[in-house]
N, CA and C of each residue as an Amber inpcrd file, in Angstrom:
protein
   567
 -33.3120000  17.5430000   1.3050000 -32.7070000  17.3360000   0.0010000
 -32.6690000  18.6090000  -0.8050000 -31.6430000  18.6540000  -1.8220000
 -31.4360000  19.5930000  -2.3190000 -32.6670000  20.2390000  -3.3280000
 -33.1940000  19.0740000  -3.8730000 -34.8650000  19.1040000  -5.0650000
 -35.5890000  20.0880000  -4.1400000 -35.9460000  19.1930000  -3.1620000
 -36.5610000  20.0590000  -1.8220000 -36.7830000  21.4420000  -1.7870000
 -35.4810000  21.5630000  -1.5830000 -35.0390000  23.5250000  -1.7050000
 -35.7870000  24.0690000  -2.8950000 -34.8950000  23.5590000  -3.5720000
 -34.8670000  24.5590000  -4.8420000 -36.5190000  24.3190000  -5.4720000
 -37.3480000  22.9560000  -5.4500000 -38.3260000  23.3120000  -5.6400000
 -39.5160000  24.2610000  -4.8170000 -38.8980000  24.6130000  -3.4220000
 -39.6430000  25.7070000  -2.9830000 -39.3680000  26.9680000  -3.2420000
 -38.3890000  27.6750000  -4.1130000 -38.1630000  28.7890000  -4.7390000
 -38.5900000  29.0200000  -5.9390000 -38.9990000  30.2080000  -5.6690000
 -40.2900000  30.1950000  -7.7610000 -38.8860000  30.5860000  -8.4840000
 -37.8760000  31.0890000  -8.4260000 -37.1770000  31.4080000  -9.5540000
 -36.4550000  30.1310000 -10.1110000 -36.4280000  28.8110000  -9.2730000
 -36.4360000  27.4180000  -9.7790000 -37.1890000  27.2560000 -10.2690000
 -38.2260000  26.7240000  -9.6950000 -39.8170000  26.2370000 -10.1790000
 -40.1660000  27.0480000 -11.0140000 -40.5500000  28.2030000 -12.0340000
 -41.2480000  28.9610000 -12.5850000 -40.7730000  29.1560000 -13.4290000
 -39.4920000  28.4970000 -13.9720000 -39.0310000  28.4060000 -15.2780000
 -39.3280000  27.8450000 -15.9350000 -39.6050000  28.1760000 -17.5570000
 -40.4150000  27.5340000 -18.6050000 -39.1160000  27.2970000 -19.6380000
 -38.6650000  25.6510000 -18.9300000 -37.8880000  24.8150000 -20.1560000
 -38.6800000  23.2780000 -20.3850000 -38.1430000  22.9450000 -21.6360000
 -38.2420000  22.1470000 -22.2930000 -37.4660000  21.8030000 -23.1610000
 -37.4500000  20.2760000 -23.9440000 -36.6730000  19.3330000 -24.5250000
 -36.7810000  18.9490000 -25.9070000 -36.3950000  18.5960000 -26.8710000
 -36.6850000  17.5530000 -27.6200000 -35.1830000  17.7830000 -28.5640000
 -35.1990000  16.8570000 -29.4750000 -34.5400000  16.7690000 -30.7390000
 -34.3030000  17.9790000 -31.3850000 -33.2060000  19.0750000 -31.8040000
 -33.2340000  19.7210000 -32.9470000 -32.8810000  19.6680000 -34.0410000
 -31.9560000  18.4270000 -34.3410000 -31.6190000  17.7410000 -35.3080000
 -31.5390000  15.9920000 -35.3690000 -32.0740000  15.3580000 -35.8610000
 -31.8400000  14.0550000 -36.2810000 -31.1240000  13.5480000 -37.4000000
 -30.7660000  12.6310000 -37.2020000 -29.7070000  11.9310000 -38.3790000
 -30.2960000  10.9230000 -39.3680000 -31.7020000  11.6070000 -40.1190000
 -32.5450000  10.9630000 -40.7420000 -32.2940000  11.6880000 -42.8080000
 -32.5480000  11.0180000 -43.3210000 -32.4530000  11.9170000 -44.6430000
 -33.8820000  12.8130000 -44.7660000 -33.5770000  14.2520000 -44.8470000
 -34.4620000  15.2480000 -44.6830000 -34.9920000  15.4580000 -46.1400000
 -35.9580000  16.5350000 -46.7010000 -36.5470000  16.6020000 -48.0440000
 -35.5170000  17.6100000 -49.0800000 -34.1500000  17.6620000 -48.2250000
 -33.4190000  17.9390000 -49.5270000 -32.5100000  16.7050000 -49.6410000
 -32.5890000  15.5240000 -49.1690000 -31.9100000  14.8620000 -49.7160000
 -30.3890000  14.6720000 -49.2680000 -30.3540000  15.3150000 -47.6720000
 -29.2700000  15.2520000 -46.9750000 -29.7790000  14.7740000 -45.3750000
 -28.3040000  13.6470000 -45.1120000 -28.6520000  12.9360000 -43.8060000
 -26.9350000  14.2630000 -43.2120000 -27.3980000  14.5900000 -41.6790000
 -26.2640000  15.3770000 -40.7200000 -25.5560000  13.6310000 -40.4520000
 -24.5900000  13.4050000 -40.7440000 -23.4000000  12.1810000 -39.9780000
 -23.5560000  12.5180000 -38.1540000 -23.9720000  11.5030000 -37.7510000
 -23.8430000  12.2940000 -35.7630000 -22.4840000  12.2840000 -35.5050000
 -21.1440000  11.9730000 -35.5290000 -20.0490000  12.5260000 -35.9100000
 -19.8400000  14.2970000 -36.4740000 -20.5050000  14.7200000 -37.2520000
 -19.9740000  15.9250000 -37.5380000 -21.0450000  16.8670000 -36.7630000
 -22.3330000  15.9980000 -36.3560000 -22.8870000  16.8420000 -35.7100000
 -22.4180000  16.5520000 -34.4030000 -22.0470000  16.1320000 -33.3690000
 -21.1670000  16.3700000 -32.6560000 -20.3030000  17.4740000 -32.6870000
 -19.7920000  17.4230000 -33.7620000 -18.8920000  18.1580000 -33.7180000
 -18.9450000  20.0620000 -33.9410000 -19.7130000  19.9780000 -34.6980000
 -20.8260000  21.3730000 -34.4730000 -21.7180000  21.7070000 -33.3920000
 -21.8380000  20.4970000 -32.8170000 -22.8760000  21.3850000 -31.6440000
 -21.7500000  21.8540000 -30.3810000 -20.6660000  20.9360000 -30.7800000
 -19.6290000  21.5380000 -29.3050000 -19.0400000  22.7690000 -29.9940000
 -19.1770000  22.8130000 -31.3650000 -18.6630000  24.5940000 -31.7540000
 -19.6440000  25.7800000 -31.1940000 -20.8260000  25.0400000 -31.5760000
 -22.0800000  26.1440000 -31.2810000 -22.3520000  26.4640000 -29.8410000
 -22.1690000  25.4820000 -28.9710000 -22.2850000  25.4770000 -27.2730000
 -21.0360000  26.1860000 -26.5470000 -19.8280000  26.3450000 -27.6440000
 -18.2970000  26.8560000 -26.6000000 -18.9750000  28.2630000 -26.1840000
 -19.5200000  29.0030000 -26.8360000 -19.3920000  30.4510000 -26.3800000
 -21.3820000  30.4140000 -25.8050000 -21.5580000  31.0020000 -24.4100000
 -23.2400000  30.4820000 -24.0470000 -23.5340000  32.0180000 -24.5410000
 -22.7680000  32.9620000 -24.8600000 -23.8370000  34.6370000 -25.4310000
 -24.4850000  33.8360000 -26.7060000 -24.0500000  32.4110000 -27.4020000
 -24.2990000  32.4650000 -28.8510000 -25.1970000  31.2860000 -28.9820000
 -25.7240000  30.6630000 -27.4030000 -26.9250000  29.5110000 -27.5020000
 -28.0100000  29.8630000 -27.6140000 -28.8010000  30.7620000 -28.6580000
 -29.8110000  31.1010000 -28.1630000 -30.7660000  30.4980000 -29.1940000
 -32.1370000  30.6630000 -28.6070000 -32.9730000  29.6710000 -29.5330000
 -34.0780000  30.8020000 -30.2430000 -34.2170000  30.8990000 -31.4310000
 -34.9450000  31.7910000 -32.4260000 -36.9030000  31.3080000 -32.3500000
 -37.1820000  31.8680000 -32.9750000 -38.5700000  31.2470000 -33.0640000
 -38.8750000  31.1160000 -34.6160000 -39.6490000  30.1110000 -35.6630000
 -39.7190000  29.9710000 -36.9800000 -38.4630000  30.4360000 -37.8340000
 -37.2140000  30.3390000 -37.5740000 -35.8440000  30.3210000 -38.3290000
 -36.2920000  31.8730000 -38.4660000 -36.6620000  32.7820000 -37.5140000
 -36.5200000  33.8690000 -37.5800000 -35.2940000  35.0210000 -36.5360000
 -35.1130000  35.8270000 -36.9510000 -33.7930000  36.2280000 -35.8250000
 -34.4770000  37.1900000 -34.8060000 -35.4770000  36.2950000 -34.3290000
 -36.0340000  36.6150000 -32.6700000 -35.7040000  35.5590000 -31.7820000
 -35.3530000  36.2210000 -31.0530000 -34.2760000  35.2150000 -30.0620000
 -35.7570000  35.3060000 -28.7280000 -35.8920000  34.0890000 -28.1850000
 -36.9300000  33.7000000 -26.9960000 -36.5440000  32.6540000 -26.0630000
 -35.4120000  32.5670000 -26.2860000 -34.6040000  31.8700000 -25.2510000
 -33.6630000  31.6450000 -25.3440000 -33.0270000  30.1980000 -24.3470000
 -31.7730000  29.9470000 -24.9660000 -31.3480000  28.5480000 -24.2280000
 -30.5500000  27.9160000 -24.9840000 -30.1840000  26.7130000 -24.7230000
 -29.1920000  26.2900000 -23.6850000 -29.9420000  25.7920000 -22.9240000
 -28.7570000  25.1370000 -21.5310000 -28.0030000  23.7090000 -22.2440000
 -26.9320000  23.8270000 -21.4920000 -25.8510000  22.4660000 -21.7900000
 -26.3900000  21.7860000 -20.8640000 -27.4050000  22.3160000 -19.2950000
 -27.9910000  21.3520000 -18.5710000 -28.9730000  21.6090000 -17.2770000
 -29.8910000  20.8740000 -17.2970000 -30.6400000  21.4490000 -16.1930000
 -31.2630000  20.6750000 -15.1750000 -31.7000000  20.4930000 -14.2840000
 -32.2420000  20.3430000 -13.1140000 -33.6010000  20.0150000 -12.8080000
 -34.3760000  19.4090000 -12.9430000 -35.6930000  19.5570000 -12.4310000
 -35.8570000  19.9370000 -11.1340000 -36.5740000  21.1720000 -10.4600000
 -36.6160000  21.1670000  -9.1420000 -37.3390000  20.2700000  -7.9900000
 -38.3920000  19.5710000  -8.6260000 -39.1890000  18.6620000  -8.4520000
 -38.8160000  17.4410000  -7.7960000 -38.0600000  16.9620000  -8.7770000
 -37.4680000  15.4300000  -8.9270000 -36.2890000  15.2520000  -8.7410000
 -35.7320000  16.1400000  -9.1960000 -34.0200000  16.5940000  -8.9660000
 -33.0500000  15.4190000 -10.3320000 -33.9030000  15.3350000 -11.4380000
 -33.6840000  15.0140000 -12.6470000 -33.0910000  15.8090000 -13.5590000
 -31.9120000  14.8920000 -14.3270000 -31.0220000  16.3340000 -14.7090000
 -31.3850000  15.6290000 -15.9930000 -31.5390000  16.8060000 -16.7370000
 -31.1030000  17.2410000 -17.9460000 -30.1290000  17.9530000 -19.2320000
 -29.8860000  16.6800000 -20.0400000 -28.0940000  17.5280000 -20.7910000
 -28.5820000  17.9160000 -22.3620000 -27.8720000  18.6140000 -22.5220000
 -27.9770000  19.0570000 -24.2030000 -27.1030000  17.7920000 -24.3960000
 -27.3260000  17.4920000 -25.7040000 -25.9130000  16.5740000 -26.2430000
 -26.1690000  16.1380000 -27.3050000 -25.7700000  15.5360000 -27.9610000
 -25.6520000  14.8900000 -29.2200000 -25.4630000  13.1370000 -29.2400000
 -26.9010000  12.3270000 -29.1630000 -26.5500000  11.2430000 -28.7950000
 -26.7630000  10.4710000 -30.5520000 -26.9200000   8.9580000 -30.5390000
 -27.0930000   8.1550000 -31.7280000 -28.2320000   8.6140000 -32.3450000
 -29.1820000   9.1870000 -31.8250000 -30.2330000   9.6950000 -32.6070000
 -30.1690000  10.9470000 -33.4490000 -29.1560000  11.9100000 -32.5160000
 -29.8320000  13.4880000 -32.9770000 -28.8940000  14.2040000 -31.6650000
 -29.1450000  15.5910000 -31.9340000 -29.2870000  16.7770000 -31.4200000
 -30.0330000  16.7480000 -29.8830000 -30.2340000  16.4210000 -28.8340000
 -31.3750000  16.8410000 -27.9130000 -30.8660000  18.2110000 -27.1580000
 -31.7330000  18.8840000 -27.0960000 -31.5910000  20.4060000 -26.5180000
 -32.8470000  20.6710000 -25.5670000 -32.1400000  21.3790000 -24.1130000
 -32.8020000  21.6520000 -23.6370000 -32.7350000  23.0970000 -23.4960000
 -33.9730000  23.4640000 -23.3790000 -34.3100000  25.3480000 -23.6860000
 -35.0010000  25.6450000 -22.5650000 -34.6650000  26.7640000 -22.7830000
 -35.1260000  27.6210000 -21.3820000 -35.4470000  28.9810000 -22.1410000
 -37.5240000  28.8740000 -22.2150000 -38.0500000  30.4860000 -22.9640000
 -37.8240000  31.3260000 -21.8150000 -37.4600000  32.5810000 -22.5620000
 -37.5930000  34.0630000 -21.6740000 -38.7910000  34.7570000 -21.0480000
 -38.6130000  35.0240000 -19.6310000 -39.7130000  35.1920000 -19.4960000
 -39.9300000  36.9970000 -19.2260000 -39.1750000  37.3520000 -20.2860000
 -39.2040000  38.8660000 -20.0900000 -39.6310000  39.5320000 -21.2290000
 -40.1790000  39.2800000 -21.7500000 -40.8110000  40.3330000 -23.1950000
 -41.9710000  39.6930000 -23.7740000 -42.6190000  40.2410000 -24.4520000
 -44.3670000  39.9370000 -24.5220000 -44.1820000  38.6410000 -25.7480000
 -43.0180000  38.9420000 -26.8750000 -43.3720000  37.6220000 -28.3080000
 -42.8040000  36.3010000 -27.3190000 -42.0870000  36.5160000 -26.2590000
 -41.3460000  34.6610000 -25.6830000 -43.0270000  34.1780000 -24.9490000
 -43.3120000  35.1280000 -24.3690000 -45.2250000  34.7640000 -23.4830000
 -45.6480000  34.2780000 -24.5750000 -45.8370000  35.0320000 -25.4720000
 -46.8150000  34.1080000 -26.6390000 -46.5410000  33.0310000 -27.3930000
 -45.3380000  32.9060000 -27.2770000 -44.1430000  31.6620000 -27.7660000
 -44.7050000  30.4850000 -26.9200000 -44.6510000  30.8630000 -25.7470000
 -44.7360000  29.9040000 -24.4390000 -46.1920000  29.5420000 -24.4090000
 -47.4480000  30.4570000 -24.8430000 -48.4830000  29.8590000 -24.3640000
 -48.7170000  29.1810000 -25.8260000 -48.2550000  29.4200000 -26.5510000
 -48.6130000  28.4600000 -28.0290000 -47.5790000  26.7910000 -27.6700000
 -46.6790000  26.8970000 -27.0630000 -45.9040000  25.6100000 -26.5750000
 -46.9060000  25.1210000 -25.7280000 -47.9780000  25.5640000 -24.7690000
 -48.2690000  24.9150000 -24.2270000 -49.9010000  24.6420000 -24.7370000
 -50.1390000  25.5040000 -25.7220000 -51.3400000  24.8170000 -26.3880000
 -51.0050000  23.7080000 -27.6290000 -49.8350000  23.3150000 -27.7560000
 -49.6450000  22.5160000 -28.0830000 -49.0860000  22.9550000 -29.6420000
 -49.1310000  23.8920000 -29.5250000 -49.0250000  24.5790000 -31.6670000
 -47.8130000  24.6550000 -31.9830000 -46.9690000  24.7090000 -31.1420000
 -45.4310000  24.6100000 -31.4550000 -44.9020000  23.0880000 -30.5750000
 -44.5130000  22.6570000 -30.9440000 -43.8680000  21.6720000 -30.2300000
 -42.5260000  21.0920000 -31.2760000 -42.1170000  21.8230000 -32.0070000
 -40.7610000  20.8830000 -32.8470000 -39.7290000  21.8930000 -32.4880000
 -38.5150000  21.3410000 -32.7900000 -37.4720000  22.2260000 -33.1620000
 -36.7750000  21.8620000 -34.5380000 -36.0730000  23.0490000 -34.9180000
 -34.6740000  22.4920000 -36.0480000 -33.3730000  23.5750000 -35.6960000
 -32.5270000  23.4230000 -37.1440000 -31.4840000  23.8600000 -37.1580000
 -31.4740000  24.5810000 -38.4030000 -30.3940000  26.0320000 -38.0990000
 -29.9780000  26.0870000 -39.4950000 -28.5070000  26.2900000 -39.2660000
 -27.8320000  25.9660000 -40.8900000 -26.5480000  25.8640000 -40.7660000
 -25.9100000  26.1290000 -42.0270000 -24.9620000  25.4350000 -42.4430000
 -23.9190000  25.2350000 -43.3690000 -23.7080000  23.8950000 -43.4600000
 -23.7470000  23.4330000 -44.3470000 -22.7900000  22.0960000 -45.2110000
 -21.4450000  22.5810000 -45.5010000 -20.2230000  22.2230000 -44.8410000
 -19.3150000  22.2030000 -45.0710000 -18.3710000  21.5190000 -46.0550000
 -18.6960000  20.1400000 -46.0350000 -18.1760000  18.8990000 -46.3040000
 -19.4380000  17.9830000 -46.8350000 -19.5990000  17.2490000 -47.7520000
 -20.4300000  16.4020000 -48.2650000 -19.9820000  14.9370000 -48.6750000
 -20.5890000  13.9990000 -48.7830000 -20.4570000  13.0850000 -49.4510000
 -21.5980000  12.2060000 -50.3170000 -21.2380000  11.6530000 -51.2870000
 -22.9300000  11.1900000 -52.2430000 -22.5780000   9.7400000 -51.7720000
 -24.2720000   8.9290000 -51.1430000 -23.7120000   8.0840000 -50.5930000
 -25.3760000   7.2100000 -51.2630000 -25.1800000   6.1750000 -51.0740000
 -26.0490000   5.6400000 -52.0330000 -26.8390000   4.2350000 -50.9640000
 -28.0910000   4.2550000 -50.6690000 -28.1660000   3.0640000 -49.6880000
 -29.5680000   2.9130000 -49.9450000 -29.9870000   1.4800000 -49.8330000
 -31.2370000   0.9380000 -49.9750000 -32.2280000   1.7990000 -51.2130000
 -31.3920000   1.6350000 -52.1410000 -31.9960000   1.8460000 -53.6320000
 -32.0030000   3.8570000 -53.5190000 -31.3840000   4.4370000 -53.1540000
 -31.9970000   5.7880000 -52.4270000 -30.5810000   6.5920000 -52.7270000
 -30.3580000   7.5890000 -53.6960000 -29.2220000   8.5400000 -53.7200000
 -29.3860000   9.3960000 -52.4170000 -28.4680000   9.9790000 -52.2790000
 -28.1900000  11.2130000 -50.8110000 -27.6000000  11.5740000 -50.6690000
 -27.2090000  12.6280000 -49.9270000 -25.8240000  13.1230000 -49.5900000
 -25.5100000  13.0460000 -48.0010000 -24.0940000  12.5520000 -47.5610000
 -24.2620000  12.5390000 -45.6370000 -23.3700000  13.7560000 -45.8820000
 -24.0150000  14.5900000 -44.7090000 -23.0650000  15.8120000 -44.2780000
 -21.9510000  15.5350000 -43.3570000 -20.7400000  15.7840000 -43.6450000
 -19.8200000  15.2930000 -42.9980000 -18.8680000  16.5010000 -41.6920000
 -19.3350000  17.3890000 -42.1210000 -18.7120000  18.8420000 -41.6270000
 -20.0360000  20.0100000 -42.0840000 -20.3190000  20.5500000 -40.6160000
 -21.5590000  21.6590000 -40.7580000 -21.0040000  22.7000000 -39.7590000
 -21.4830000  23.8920000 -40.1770000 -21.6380000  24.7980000 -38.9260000
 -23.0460000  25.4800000 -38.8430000 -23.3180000  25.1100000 -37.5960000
 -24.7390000  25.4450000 -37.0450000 -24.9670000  26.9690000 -36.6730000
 -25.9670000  27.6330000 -37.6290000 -26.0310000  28.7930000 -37.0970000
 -27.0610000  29.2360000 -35.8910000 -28.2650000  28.4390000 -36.0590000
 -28.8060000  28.7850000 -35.1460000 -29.8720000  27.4610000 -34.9750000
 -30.2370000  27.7000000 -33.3690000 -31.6660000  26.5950000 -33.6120000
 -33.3720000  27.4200000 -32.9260000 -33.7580000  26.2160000 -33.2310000
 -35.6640000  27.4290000 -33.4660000 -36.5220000  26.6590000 -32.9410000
 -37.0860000  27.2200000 -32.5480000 -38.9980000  26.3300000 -32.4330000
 -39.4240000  26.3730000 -33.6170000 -40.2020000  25.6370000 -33.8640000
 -41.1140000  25.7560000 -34.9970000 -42.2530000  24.6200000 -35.0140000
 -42.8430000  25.2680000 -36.1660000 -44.8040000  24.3140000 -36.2210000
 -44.0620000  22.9650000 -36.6590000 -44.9270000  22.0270000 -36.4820000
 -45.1090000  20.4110000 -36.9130000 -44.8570000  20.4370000 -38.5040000
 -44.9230000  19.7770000 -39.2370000 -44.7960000  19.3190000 -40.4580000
 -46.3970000  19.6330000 -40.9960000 -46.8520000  19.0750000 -40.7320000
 -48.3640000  19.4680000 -40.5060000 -49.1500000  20.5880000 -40.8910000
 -47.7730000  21.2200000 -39.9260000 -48.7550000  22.7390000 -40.0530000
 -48.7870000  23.6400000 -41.5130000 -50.0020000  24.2990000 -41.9360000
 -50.2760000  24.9730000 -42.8080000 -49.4980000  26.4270000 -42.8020000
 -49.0480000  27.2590000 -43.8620000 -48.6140000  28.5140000 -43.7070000
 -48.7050000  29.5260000 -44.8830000 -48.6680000  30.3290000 -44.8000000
 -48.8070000  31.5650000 -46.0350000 -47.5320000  31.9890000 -46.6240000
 -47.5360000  31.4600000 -47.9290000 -46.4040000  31.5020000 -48.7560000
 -47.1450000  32.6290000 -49.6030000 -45.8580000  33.0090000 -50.8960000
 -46.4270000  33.7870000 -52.2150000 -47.5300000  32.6600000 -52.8640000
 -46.7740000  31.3250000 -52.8270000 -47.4460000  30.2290000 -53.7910000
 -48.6040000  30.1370000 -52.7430000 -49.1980000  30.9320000 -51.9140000
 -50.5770000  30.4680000 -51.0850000 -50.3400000  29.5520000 -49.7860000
 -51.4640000  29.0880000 -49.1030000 -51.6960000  28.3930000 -47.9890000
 -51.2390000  27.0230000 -48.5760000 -49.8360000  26.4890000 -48.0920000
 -49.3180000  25.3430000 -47.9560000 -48.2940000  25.0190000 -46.5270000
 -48.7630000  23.4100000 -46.7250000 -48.2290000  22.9370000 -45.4890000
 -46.3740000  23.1560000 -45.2610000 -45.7870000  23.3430000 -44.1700000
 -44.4980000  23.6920000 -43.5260000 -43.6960000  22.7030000 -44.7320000
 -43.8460000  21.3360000 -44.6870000 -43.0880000  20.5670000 -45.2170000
 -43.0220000  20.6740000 -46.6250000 -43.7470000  21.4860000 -47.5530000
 -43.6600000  21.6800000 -49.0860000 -42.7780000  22.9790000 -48.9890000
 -42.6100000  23.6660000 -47.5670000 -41.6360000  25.0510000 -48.5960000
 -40.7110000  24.6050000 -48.7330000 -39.8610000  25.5750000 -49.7780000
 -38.4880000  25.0050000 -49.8770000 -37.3920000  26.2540000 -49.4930000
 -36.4210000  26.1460000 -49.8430000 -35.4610000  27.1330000 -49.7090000
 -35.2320000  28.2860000 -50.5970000 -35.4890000  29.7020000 -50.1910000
 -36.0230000  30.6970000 -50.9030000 -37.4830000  31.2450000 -51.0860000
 -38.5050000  29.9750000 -50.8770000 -39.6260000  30.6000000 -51.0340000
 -39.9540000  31.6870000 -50.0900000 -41.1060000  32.6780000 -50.0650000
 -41.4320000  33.6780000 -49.3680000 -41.9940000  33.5090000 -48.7710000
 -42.1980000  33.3780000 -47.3880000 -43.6010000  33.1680000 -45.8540000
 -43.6600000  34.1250000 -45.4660000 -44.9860000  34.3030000 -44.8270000
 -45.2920000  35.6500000 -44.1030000 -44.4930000  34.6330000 -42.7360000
 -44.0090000  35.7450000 -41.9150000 -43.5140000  35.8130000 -40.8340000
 -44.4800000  36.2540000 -39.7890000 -43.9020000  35.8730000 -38.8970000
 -44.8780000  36.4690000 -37.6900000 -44.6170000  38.4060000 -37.2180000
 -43.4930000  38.5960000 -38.0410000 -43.5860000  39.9540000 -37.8580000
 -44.7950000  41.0780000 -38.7480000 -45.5490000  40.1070000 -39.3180000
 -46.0880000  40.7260000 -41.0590000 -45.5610000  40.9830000 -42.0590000
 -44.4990000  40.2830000 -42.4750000 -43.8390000  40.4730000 -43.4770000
 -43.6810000  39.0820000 -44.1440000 -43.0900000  39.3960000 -45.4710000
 -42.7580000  38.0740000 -46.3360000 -40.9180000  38.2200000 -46.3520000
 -40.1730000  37.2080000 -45.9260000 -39.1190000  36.4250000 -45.8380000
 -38.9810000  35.5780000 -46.5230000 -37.4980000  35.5850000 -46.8610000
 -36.8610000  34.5380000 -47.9620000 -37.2060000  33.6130000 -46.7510000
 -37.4740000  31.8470000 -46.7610000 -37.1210000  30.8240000 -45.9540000
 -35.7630000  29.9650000 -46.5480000 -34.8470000  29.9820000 -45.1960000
 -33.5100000  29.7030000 -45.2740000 -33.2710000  28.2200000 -45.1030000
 -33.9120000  27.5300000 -43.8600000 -33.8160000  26.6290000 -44.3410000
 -34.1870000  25.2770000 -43.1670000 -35.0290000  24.1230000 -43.4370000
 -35.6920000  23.5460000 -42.3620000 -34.7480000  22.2850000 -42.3980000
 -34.4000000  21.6240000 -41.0870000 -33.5870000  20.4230000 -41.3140000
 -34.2790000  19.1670000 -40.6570000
């Protein structure tokens, strides 16, 4: 069988991908739900050209991998698709295994300290939509600029305003970065 093969070759086997959600179609803490309609429709903008799938680390412009439209388990011979189903975004990534920040990317994925993804983008198109006692806006038209690993909700971080958790920054505040520096934050979805 073909699994067979390819799981006896390390340049199959020894690749470090993984899965999850980078966007869901949930109302986020600014008060905007992505329509899976328009996100559809942005992720087949963002996937036409593959130099421009690449996946960042903390909405920073360090690129540590990059996103397959689909992959293979060598193992099992279980495929895996990027796509855009009723839930969300699912993306499958594939870290680099050629430069020292994707290794440390990778062994923090596998100690468990990173495990989310998101998006950042553009609101194109809006609408104010009003449901179960709850104002909002559904995004109707986005363009996706990039997508990221990033910490849990959970996780704690170093702002100007001090040690607060991921889910209180907002847009603009200042985080130290993993480069040592303080960055505007653009934006978590």
């Amino acid at each position: 069988e073909i699994s067979q093969i390819l799981s006896s070759m390390p340049q199959f086997t020894n690749r470090r991908v993984i899965g999850g959600y980078a966007s869901v179609s949930i109302i986020d803490r600014e008060g905007q739900r992505i329509a899976v309609p328009a996100l559809k429709e942005a992720v087949k903008d963002f996937m036409q050209d593959s130099h421009f799938r690449n996946i960042n680390v903390f909405h920073s412009d360090v690129t540590c991998g990059r996103i397959l439209p689909k992959w293979t388990n060598p193992e099992t011979g279980e495929i895996f698709e990027t796509k855009v189903d009723d839930k969300g975004w699912w993306v499958v990534v594939e870290i680099r295994d050629d430069i020292e920040l994707a290794d440390k990317v990778w062994t923090e994925i596998e100690k468990g300290n990173i495990r989310s993804f998101s998006i950042a983008g553009s609101s194109k198109e809006k609408k104010d939509v009003y449901e179960q006692g709850r104002p909002f806006q559904d995004v109707m038209k986005l363009e996706i600029y990039e997508a990221t690993l990033c910490l849990p909700e959970t996780e704690k971080i170093w702002t100007k305003k001090g040690l607060i958790s991921i889910k209180d920054v907002i847009v603009g505040d200042l985080v130290f970065s993993h480069e040592g520096k303080w960055q505007k934050f653009c934006q978590l979805s």
